[in-house]
CSV table of N, CA and C in Angstrom, one decimal:
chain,number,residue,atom,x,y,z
W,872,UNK,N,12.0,-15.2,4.7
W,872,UNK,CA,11.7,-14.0,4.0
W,872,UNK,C,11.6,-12.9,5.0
W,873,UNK,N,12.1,-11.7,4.4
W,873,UNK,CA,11.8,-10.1,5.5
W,873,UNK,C,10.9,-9.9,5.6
W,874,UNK,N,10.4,-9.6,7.1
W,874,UNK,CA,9.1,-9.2,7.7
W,874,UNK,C,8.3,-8.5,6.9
W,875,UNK,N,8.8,-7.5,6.5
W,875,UNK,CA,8.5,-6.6,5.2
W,875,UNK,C,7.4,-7.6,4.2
W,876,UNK,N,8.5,-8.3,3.9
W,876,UNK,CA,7.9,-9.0,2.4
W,876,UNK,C,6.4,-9.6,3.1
W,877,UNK,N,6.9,-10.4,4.1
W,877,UNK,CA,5.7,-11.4,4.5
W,877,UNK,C,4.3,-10.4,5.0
W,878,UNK,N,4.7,-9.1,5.3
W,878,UNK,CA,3.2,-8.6,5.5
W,878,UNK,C,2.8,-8.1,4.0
W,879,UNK,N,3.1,-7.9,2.8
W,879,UNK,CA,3.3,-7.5,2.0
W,879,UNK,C,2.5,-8.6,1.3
W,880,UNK,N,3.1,-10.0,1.6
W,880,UNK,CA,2.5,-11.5,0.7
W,880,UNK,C,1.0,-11.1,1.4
W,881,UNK,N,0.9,-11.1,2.8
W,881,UNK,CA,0.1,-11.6,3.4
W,881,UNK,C,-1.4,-10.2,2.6
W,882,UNK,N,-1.2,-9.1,2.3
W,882,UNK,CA,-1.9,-8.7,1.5
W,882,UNK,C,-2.5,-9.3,0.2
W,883,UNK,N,-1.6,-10.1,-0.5
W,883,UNK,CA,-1.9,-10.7,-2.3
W,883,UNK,C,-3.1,-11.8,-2.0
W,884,UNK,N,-3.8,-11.9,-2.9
W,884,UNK,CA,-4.6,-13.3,-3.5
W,884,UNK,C,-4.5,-13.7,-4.3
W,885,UNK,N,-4.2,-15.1,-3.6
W,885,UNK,CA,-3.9,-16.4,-4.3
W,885,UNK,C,-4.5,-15.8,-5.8
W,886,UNK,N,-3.5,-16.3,-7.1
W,886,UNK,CA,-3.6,-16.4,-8.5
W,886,UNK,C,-3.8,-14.9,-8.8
W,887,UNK,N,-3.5,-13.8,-8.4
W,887,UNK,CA,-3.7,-12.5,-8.5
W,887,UNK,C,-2.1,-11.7,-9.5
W,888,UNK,N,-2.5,-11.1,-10.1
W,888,UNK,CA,-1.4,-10.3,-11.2
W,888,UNK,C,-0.7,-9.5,-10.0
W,889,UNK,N,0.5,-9.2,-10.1
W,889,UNK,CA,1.2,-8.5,-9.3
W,889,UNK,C,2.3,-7.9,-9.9
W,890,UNK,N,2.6,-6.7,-9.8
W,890,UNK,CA,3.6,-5.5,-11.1
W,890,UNK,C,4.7,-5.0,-9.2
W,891,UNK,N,5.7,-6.1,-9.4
W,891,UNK,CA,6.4,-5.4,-8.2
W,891,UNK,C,7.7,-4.3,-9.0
W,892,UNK,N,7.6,-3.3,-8.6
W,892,UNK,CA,9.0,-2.3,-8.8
W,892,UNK,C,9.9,-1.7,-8.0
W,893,UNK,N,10.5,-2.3,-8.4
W,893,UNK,CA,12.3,-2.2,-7.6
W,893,UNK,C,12.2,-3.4,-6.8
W,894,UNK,N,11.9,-4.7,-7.7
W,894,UNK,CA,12.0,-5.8,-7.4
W,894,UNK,C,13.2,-6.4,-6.5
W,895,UNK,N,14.3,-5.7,-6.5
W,895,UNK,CA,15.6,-5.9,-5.9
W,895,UNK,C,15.8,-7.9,-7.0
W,896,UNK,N,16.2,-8.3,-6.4
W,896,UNK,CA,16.8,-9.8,-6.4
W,896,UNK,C,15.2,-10.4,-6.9
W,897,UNK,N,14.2,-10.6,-6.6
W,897,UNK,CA,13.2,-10.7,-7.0
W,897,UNK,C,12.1,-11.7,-5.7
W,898,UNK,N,12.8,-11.8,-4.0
W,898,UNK,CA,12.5,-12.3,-3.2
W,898,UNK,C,11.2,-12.4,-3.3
W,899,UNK,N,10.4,-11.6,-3.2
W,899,UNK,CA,8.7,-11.6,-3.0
W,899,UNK,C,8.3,-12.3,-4.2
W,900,UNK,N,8.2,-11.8,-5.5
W,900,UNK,CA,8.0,-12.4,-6.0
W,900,UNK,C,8.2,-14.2,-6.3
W,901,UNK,N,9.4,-14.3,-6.0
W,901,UNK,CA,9.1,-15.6,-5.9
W,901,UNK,C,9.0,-16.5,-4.9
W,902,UNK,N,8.6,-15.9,-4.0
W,902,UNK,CA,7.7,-16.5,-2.7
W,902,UNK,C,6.4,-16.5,-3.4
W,903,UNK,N,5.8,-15.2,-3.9
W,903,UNK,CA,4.3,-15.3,-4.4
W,903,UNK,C,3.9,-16.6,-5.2
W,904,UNK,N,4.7,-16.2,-6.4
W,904,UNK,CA,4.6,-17.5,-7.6
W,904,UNK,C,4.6,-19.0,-6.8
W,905,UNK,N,5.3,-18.9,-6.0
W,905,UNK,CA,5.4,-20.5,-5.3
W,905,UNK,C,4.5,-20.9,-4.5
W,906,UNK,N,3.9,-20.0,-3.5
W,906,UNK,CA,3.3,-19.8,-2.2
W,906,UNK,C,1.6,-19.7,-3.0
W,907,UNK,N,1.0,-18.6,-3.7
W,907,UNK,CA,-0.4,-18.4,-4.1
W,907,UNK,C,-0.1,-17.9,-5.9
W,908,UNK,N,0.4,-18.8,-6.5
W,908,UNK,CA,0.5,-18.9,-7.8
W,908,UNK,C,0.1,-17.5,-8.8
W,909,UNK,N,0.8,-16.6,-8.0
W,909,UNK,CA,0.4,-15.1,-8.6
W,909,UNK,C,1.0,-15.0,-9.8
W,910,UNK,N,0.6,-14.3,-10.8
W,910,UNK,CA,1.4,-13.9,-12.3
W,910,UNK,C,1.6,-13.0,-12.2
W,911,UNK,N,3.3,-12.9,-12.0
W,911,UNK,CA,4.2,-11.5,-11.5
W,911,UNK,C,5.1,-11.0,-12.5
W,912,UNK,N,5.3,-9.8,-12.4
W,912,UNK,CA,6.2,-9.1,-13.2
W,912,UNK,C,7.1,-8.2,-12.1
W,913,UNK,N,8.4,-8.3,-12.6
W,913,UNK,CA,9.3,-7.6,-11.5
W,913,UNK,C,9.9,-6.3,-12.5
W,914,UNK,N,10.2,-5.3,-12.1
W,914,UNK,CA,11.0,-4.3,-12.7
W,914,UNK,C,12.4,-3.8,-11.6
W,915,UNK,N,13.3,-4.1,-11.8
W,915,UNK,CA,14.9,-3.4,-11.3
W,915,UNK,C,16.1,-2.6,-12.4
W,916,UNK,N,16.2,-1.5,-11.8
W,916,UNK,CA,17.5,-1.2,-12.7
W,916,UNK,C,18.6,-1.4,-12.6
W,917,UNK,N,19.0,-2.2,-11.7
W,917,UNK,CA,20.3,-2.2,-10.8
W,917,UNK,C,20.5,-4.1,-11.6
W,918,UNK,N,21.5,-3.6,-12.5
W,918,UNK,CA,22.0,-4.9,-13.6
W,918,UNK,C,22.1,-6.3,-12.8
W,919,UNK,N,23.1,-6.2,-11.8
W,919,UNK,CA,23.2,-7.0,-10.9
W,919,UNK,C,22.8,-8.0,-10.3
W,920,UNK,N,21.5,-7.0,-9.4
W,920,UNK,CA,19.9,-8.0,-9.1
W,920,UNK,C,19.4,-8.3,-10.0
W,921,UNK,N,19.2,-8.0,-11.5
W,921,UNK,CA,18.8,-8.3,-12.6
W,921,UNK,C,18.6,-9.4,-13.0
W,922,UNK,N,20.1,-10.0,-13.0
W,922,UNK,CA,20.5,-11.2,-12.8
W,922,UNK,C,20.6,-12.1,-12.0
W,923,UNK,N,20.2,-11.6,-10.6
W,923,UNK,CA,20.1,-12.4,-9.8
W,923,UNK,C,18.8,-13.1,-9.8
W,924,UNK,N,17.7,-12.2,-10.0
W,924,UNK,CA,16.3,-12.6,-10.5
W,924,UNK,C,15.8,-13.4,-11.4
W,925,UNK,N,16.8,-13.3,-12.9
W,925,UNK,CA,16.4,-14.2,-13.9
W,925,UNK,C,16.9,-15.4,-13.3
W,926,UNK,N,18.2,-15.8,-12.8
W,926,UNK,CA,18.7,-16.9,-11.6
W,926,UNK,C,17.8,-17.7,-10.8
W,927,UNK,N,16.9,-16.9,-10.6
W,927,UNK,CA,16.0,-17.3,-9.9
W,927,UNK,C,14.7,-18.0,-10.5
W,928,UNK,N,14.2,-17.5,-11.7
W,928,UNK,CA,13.0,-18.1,-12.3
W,928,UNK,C,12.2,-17.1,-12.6
């Protein structure tokens, strides 16, 4: 994961609601969900990553 993300994770708690926007591909997020079982919501406009995210879970 990007440096970015991981100081980013390293902010969240475990089982915590999380609203990411301009989720890109949906990377963070599903490190969170997997890593500290957060209930996430991603927002992207870019169709593409869209799909790449539902791909993802």
């Amino acid at each position: 994961m990007r440096f970015d993300l991981q100081i980013i994770a390293s902010w969240i708690e475990p089982g915590a609601k999380v609203l990411d926007l301009g989720c890109g591909e949906g990377e963070l997020l599903y490190f969170l969900k997997k890593d500290k079982q957060i209930e996430g919501t991603g927002i992207e406009r870019v169709e593409s990553k869209v799909t790449r995210c539902i791909e993802k879970g």
